[in-house]
Amino acid sequence: DLLEQAKKYWNPDKTQFWTDAGVDLVLDRREGYFLWDMDGRQLIDMHLNGGTYNLGHRNPEIMAALVDGMQHFDIGNHHFPSVARTALAQRLVDSAPASITKVAFGSGGGEAIDIALKSARHATKRRKIISIIKAYHGHTGLAVATGDDRFSKLFLSDRPDEFIQVPFGDVDAMEQALSGGDVAAVIMETIPATYGFPLPPTGYLEVVKELTERHDTLYIADEVQTGLMRTGEMWGITKHGIEPDIMVSGKGLSGGMYPIAAAMLGERAAQWLDEDGFAHISTFGGAELGCVAAIKTLEITSRPEVRENVHAITDVFAAGLARIQADHPDWFIGIRQNGVVIGLEFNHPEGAKFVMRELYENGVWAIFSTLDPRVLQFKPGLLLSRELCDDVLERLDVAVGKAAVAAKVG
């Protein structure tokens, strides 16, 4: 009944898509790294809504911080200075590369990307933006134009005269696109998530940063899915020694407890904040309760024992995935891993959909990559126990084998 009501009143196409995919999932209770559907069936969450639940669903420490915060705070008023907002901004600047000095807040990652793009245009007085083919940076007004044309064309947001796309890893194409000296910014996910987590070729991001400097263009690091310790460091871009002009965080920033996102700006990109602080207004951007949750999230994420756990989880999954791949070398053909950012590649145009289905039947929720369905997005949480890691790997082993048979039958 609920699925029919969802089709009638909410989103008919998306609801039908999951029904056709054999995933009749309607979420009920959730806690830690577990989900329960409306029938009480338990699933281990290995999707985490793109890293929103890095620290688990309804993390007790974050919940306690929010409950305590509600004794004093509400959303607040975006026009005025705020204790909570300023405290979070300071903590983000302290956590970020040295190039970052200011923070502008949004309520979601797409809005923060829009802020980043507007900031770059203001700083350079240029309009053109370069992104990667098969990129994904959100669905808001400017963000959607940087992504795959599946989403931009639908809303008449494809503007090839202003938004240029080049292949991931192609230095020559990037240099050619920058050569006109008229590009405001290059925006890239440190590891493109919706494209199936292809890892950047050695030295690629570093060369792109050098090219942006040479052509007086800003470098925007989209860290929505690779930030917050998912690569084993607080921000994935720092593993490349890059100090971006702008860096964006969202999703897991408040532990999945309150909508908040941040565009972290270098001095040049932040100039508009001195010129006209009302230039971007967001009623819910930097909501004070969201700031309370985000401060606690950053504090947990930056603990040495959490970083150590991520490195341990990384090693456990690297070894376990290699064993599973060795048993199915013609079917399970690729492992893309940087920390707990993991993509599993299968030898079928929609191979990850088969594995997703088998995992779902076997009590694990993971999702295929929207723009490359050969690849399963596999996203362990930062606080996973060794016992749960081993459990997931056992279930994955079974699912990969069954999916190989199903794909051949299909």
Coordinates of C-alpha atoms in Angstrom, one line a residue:
D1 CA 0.0 0.0 0.0
L2 CA 2.8 2.4 0.9
L3 CA 4.6 1.8 -2.4
E4 CA 1.4 2.6 -4.3
Q5 CA 0.9 5.8 -2.3
A6 CA 4.5 6.7 -2.9
K7 CA 3.9 6.3 -6.7
K8 CA 0.8 8.4 -6.4
Y9 CA 2.0 11.3 -4.3
W10 CA 5.8 11.2 -4.2
N11 CA 8.0 9.9 -7.1
P12 CA 6.4 7.3 -9.4
D13 CA 9.5 6.6 -11.6
K14 CA 11.9 6.1 -8.7
T15 CA 9.5 4.0 -6.7
Q16 CA 8.8 1.8 -9.8
F17 CA 12.5 1.5 -10.5
W18 CA 13.2 -0.1 -7.2
T19 CA 10.2 -2.4 -7.5
D20 CA 11.4 -3.6 -10.9
A21 CA 14.9 -4.1 -9.5
G22 CA 13.5 -6.4 -6.8
V23 CA 14.3 -4.0 -4.0
D24 CA 11.0 -3.4 -2.2
L25 CA 12.7 -1.5 0.5
V26 CA 10.8 0.9 2.8
L27 CA 13.0 1.9 5.7
D28 CA 11.8 1.6 9.3
R29 CA 14.1 1.4 12.3
R30 CA 17.8 2.1 11.9
E31 CA 20.7 2.0 14.3
G32 CA 24.5 1.9 13.9
Y33 CA 25.3 0.2 10.6
F34 CA 21.9 -1.6 10.5
L35 CA 18.6 -0.9 8.8
W36 CA 15.3 -2.6 9.2
D37 CA 12.5 -2.6 6.7
M38 CA 8.8 -2.4 7.5
D39 CA 8.6 -6.2 7.8
G40 CA 11.4 -6.2 10.4
R41 CA 14.1 -7.6 8.1
Q42 CA 17.6 -6.5 9.0
L43 CA 20.2 -5.2 6.5
I44 CA 23.8 -4.2 7.0
D45 CA 24.2 -0.7 5.5
M46 CA 27.1 -0.6 3.1
H47 CA 25.8 2.3 1.1
L48 CA 25.5 4.8 4.0
N49 CA 23.6 7.2 1.6
G50 CA 26.9 8.2 0.0
G51 CA 28.7 8.5 3.3
T52 CA 26.0 10.4 5.2
Y53 CA 26.1 7.7 7.9
N54 CA 29.9 7.4 8.2
L55 CA 29.5 7.2 12.0
G56 CA 26.5 5.0 11.8
H57 CA 22.8 5.8 11.9
R58 CA 21.6 7.8 14.9
N59 CA 25.0 7.9 16.4
P60 CA 24.4 8.2 20.2
E61 CA 27.0 11.0 20.7
I62 CA 25.6 13.1 17.9
M63 CA 22.0 12.5 19.1
A64 CA 23.0 13.6 22.6
A65 CA 24.6 16.7 21.3
L66 CA 21.5 17.6 19.3
V67 CA 19.2 16.9 22.2
D68 CA 21.3 19.1 24.4
G69 CA 21.5 21.7 21.7
M70 CA 17.7 21.9 21.4
Q71 CA 17.6 23.2 25.0
H72 CA 19.2 26.4 23.6
F73 CA 19.2 26.5 19.8
D74 CA 16.9 26.2 16.9
I75 CA 17.7 26.9 13.2
G76 CA 18.7 30.4 14.1
N77 CA 18.7 33.5 11.9
H78 CA 21.1 33.4 8.9
H79 CA 21.4 37.2 8.9
F80 CA 23.2 37.5 12.2
P81 CA 26.5 36.2 13.7
S82 CA 26.1 33.0 15.6
V83 CA 28.1 31.2 18.3
A84 CA 27.4 27.8 16.8
R85 CA 28.0 28.8 13.2
T86 CA 31.2 30.6 13.9
A87 CA 32.5 27.7 16.1
L88 CA 31.8 25.2 13.2
A89 CA 33.4 27.5 10.6
Q90 CA 36.6 27.8 12.8
R91 CA 36.8 24.0 13.3
L92 CA 36.4 23.4 9.5
V93 CA 39.1 25.9 8.7
D94 CA 41.4 24.3 11.3
S95 CA 40.8 20.9 9.8
A96 CA 41.3 22.0 6.2
P97 CA 44.4 22.6 4.0
A98 CA 46.2 25.9 4.8
S99 CA 44.7 27.5 1.7
I100 CA 41.2 27.6 3.3
T101 CA 40.3 30.6 5.4
K102 CA 36.5 31.1 5.3
V103 CA 33.3 29.0 5.3
A104 CA 30.0 29.7 3.6
F105 CA 27.2 27.3 4.6
G106 CA 24.3 25.6 2.7
S107 CA 21.7 23.0 3.6
G108 CA 22.9 20.4 1.2
G109 CA 25.9 19.5 -1.0
G110 CA 24.3 20.8 -4.2
E111 CA 23.8 24.2 -2.6
A112 CA 27.4 24.3 -1.3
I113 CA 28.6 23.5 -4.9
D114 CA 26.5 26.4 -6.2
I115 CA 28.2 28.6 -3.6
A116 CA 31.6 27.3 -4.7
L117 CA 30.9 28.0 -8.4
K118 CA 29.5 31.5 -7.7
S119 CA 32.6 32.3 -5.6
A120 CA 34.9 31.2 -8.4
R121 CA 33.1 33.3 -10.9
H122 CA 33.2 36.3 -8.7
A123 CA 36.9 35.9 -7.9
T124 CA 38.0 35.5 -11.5
K125 CA 35.3 37.5 -13.3
R126 CA 34.9 34.5 -15.7
R127 CA 32.0 32.3 -16.4
K128 CA 33.3 29.0 -17.7
I129 CA 33.5 25.9 -15.5
I130 CA 35.3 22.7 -16.3
S131 CA 34.2 19.4 -14.9
I132 CA 34.7 15.7 -15.7
I133 CA 32.6 13.6 -18.1
K134 CA 30.2 11.5 -15.9
A135 CA 30.7 13.9 -13.0
Y136 CA 28.2 14.3 -10.3
H137 CA 28.1 17.4 -8.1
G138 CA 24.4 17.7 -7.2
H139 CA 21.1 18.8 -8.7
T140 CA 20.8 22.4 -7.9
G141 CA 20.9 25.2 -10.4
L142 CA 24.6 25.5 -11.2
A143 CA 25.7 22.1 -9.8
V144 CA 23.5 20.1 -12.2
A145 CA 25.2 21.8 -15.2
T146 CA 28.5 20.4 -14.2
G147 CA 27.3 16.8 -14.2
D148 CA 26.1 14.1 -16.6
D149 CA 23.7 15.3 -19.3
R150 CA 21.2 12.7 -18.1
F151 CA 20.3 15.2 -15.4
S152 CA 21.1 18.6 -17.0
K153 CA 19.2 18.1 -20.2
L154 CA 16.0 17.2 -18.5
F155 CA 15.8 20.6 -16.9
L156 CA 17.3 22.5 -19.9
S157 CA 20.4 23.2 -17.8
D158 CA 23.0 21.9 -20.3
R159 CA 25.1 24.9 -21.3
P160 CA 28.1 23.8 -23.3
D161 CA 29.2 27.4 -23.9
E162 CA 29.7 27.8 -20.1
F163 CA 30.1 24.3 -18.7
I164 CA 32.9 22.2 -20.4
Q165 CA 33.5 18.5 -19.7
V166 CA 36.7 16.6 -20.2
P167 CA 37.5 12.9 -19.7
F168 CA 38.8 11.9 -16.2
G169 CA 42.5 11.3 -16.2
D170 CA 43.2 13.1 -19.6
V171 CA 45.8 15.8 -18.9
D172 CA 45.9 16.9 -22.5
A173 CA 42.1 17.5 -22.7
M174 CA 42.3 19.5 -19.4
E175 CA 45.1 21.6 -20.7
Q176 CA 43.3 22.3 -24.0
A177 CA 40.1 23.3 -22.1
L178 CA 42.1 25.7 -20.0
S179 CA 44.2 27.1 -22.8
G180 CA 41.8 30.0 -23.6
G181 CA 42.5 31.6 -20.3
D182 CA 38.7 32.1 -19.7
V183 CA 37.9 29.4 -17.2
A184 CA 36.7 30.4 -13.7
A185 CA 37.2 27.0 -12.1
V186 CA 37.9 23.3 -12.5
I187 CA 35.7 21.3 -10.2
M188 CA 36.4 17.6 -9.5
E189 CA 35.5 15.0 -7.0
T190 CA 38.8 13.7 -5.6
I191 CA 37.5 10.2 -6.6
P192 CA 34.3 10.4 -8.8
A193 CA 31.7 8.5 -6.8
T194 CA 28.7 8.3 -9.0
Y195 CA 31.0 7.3 -11.9
G196 CA 32.0 4.2 -9.9
F197 CA 35.1 5.5 -7.9
P198 CA 37.7 5.4 -10.7
L199 CA 41.0 6.2 -8.9
P200 CA 42.9 9.2 -10.3
P201 CA 46.0 8.2 -12.3
T202 CA 49.2 8.8 -10.4
G203 CA 50.0 12.5 -10.5
Y204 CA 46.9 13.5 -12.3
L205 CA 45.3 15.7 -9.7
E206 CA 48.6 17.4 -9.0
V207 CA 49.1 18.2 -12.6
V208 CA 45.5 19.6 -12.9
K209 CA 46.2 21.9 -9.9
E210 CA 49.4 23.1 -11.5
L211 CA 47.5 23.8 -14.7
T212 CA 44.8 25.8 -12.9
E213 CA 47.5 28.0 -11.3
R214 CA 49.2 28.5 -14.6
H215 CA 45.9 29.7 -16.2
D216 CA 44.7 31.7 -13.2
T217 CA 41.8 29.3 -12.6
L218 CA 40.5 28.2 -9.3
Y219 CA 40.6 24.5 -8.2
I220 CA 37.4 23.3 -6.5
A221 CA 37.8 20.0 -4.6
D222 CA 34.4 18.3 -4.1
E223 CA 35.0 16.3 -0.9
V224 CA 31.4 15.4 -0.3
Q225 CA 32.1 11.7 -0.6
T226 CA 35.8 11.5 -0.1
G227 CA 36.2 13.8 2.9
L228 CA 35.6 13.2 6.6
M229 CA 38.2 10.4 7.0
R230 CA 36.9 8.1 4.3
T231 CA 40.3 7.8 2.6
G232 CA 42.0 7.5 6.0
E233 CA 42.7 11.2 6.2
M234 CA 40.2 14.0 7.1
W235 CA 40.2 15.2 3.5
G236 CA 41.1 13.0 0.6
I237 CA 42.7 15.9 -1.4
T238 CA 45.5 16.2 1.3
K239 CA 46.8 12.8 0.3
H240 CA 47.8 14.5 -3.0
G241 CA 49.5 17.4 -1.3
I242 CA 47.0 19.8 -2.9
E243 CA 45.8 23.0 -1.3
P244 CA 42.5 23.7 -3.2
D245 CA 41.1 27.2 -3.7
I246 CA 37.7 25.9 -2.6
M247 CA 36.6 22.7 -0.9
V248 CA 33.1 21.4 -0.4
S249 CA 31.8 19.1 2.3
G250 CA 28.3 17.7 2.9
K251 CA 26.5 14.4 3.4
G252 CA 28.3 13.0 6.5
L253 CA 29.1 16.5 7.9
S254 CA 26.4 16.2 10.6
G255 CA 26.3 12.4 10.9
G256 CA 23.0 12.2 9.0
M257 CA 21.2 14.0 11.8
Y258 CA 20.6 17.4 10.4
P259 CA 21.0 18.9 6.9
I260 CA 24.1 21.0 6.6
A261 CA 26.9 21.5 4.0
A262 CA 29.9 23.8 3.7
A263 CA 31.8 25.6 0.9
M264 CA 35.3 26.2 2.4
L265 CA 36.9 29.1 0.6
G266 CA 40.4 30.4 0.2
E267 CA 41.0 34.2 0.5
R268 CA 40.5 34.9 -3.2
A269 CA 37.3 32.9 -3.5
A270 CA 36.0 34.5 -0.3
Q271 CA 36.3 38.1 -1.6
W272 CA 32.5 38.4 -2.0
L273 CA 32.0 38.0 1.7
D274 CA 33.8 41.3 2.2
E275 CA 32.1 43.0 -0.7
D276 CA 28.5 41.9 -0.1
G277 CA 27.8 39.5 2.6
F278 CA 24.2 39.2 1.6
A279 CA 25.1 38.0 -1.9
H280 CA 24.2 34.4 -1.0
I281 CA 21.4 33.9 1.4
S282 CA 20.3 30.5 2.7
T283 CA 17.6 30.4 5.5
F284 CA 18.6 26.9 6.5
G285 CA 22.3 27.1 5.5
G286 CA 24.4 26.8 8.7
A287 CA 21.3 26.1 10.8
E288 CA 22.5 26.3 14.4
L289 CA 21.3 22.8 15.3
G290 CA 23.1 21.5 12.2
C291 CA 26.2 23.2 13.4
V292 CA 25.9 21.5 16.8
A293 CA 25.7 18.1 15.1
A294 CA 28.5 18.9 12.8
I295 CA 30.9 20.0 15.6
K296 CA 30.3 16.7 17.3
T297 CA 30.8 14.8 14.0
L298 CA 34.1 16.5 13.4
E299 CA 35.3 15.9 16.9
I300 CA 34.5 12.1 16.6
T301 CA 35.9 11.8 13.1
S302 CA 39.2 13.5 14.1
R303 CA 39.9 11.1 17.0
P304 CA 43.1 9.2 16.6
E305 CA 41.4 5.9 17.4
V306 CA 38.8 6.5 14.6
R307 CA 41.6 7.2 12.1
E308 CA 43.3 4.0 13.2
N309 CA 40.1 2.0 12.8
V310 CA 39.7 3.3 9.3
H311 CA 43.2 2.1 8.4
A312 CA 42.4 -1.3 10.0
I313 CA 39.1 -1.6 8.1
T314 CA 40.9 -0.7 4.9
D315 CA 43.3 -3.6 5.3
V316 CA 40.6 -6.1 6.3
F317 CA 38.5 -5.3 3.2
A318 CA 41.6 -5.1 0.9
A319 CA 42.6 -8.6 1.9
G320 CA 39.0 -10.0 1.9
L321 CA 38.0 -8.5 -1.4
A322 CA 41.2 -9.9 -3.0
R323 CA 40.3 -13.4 -1.8
I324 CA 36.8 -13.1 -3.3
Q325 CA 38.1 -11.7 -6.6
A326 CA 40.6 -14.6 -6.8
D327 CA 37.6 -17.1 -6.8
H328 CA 35.8 -15.2 -9.6
P329 CA 38.5 -13.6 -11.7
D330 CA 36.5 -13.6 -14.9
W331 CA 33.4 -12.0 -13.3
F332 CA 34.8 -9.8 -10.5
I333 CA 37.4 -8.0 -12.5
G334 CA 38.3 -4.9 -10.5
I335 CA 38.7 -3.4 -7.0
R336 CA 39.0 0.3 -6.7
Q337 CA 40.0 1.3 -3.2
N338 CA 41.3 4.3 -1.3
G339 CA 40.6 3.8 2.4
V340 CA 37.0 2.9 2.8
V341 CA 36.1 4.5 -0.6
I342 CA 35.6 1.3 -2.6
G343 CA 34.2 0.4 -6.0
L344 CA 33.8 -3.3 -7.1
E345 CA 33.8 -3.8 -10.9
F346 CA 32.1 -6.7 -12.7
N347 CA 32.3 -8.0 -16.2
H348 CA 28.8 -7.2 -17.3
P349 CA 27.3 -3.8 -18.5
E350 CA 25.0 -3.9 -15.4
G351 CA 26.9 -6.4 -13.3
A352 CA 26.6 -4.3 -10.1
K353 CA 22.8 -4.5 -10.3
F354 CA 23.0 -8.3 -10.1
V355 CA 25.3 -8.2 -7.1
M356 CA 23.2 -5.5 -5.4
R357 CA 20.2 -7.8 -5.7
E358 CA 21.9 -10.8 -4.3
L359 CA 23.4 -8.8 -1.5
Y360 CA 19.9 -7.4 -0.7
E361 CA 18.6 -10.9 -0.5
N362 CA 21.5 -11.8 1.8
G363 CA 21.0 -9.0 4.2
V364 CA 23.4 -6.3 2.9
W365 CA 22.5 -3.0 1.3
A366 CA 24.9 -1.6 -1.3
I367 CA 24.0 0.2 -4.5
F368 CA 25.3 0.2 -8.1
S369 CA 27.0 3.3 -9.5
T370 CA 24.4 5.3 -11.4
L371 CA 26.7 6.4 -14.2
D372 CA 28.6 3.1 -14.5
P373 CA 26.3 0.1 -13.4
R374 CA 29.3 -2.3 -13.9
V375 CA 30.6 -1.0 -10.5
L376 CA 29.1 -1.5 -7.1
Q377 CA 29.6 1.3 -4.6
F378 CA 30.8 -0.4 -1.5
K379 CA 31.1 2.0 1.5
P380 CA 32.1 0.6 4.9
G381 CA 31.5 2.9 7.9
L382 CA 34.3 4.4 9.9
L383 CA 33.4 2.6 13.1
L384 CA 32.8 -0.9 11.8
S385 CA 33.9 -3.7 14.1
R386 CA 36.2 -6.5 12.8
E387 CA 33.3 -8.9 13.4
L388 CA 31.0 -7.0 11.2
C389 CA 33.6 -6.6 8.5
D390 CA 34.1 -10.3 8.4
D391 CA 30.3 -10.9 8.3
V392 CA 29.9 -8.5 5.3
L393 CA 32.7 -10.2 3.5
E394 CA 31.2 -13.6 4.0
R395 CA 27.8 -12.4 2.7
L396 CA 29.5 -10.6 -0.3
D397 CA 31.4 -13.8 -1.2
V398 CA 28.0 -15.7 -1.5
A399 CA 26.4 -12.8 -3.4
V400 CA 29.2 -12.4 -5.9
G401 CA 29.0 -16.1 -6.7
K402 CA 25.2 -16.1 -7.1
A403 CA 25.3 -12.9 -9.2
A404 CA 27.8 -14.5 -11.6
V405 CA 25.3 -17.3 -12.3
A406 CA 22.3 -14.9 -12.5
A407 CA 24.1 -12.6 -14.9
K408 CA 24.8 -15.6 -17.3
V409 CA 21.2 -16.7 -17.0
G410 CA 20.0 -13.2 -17.6

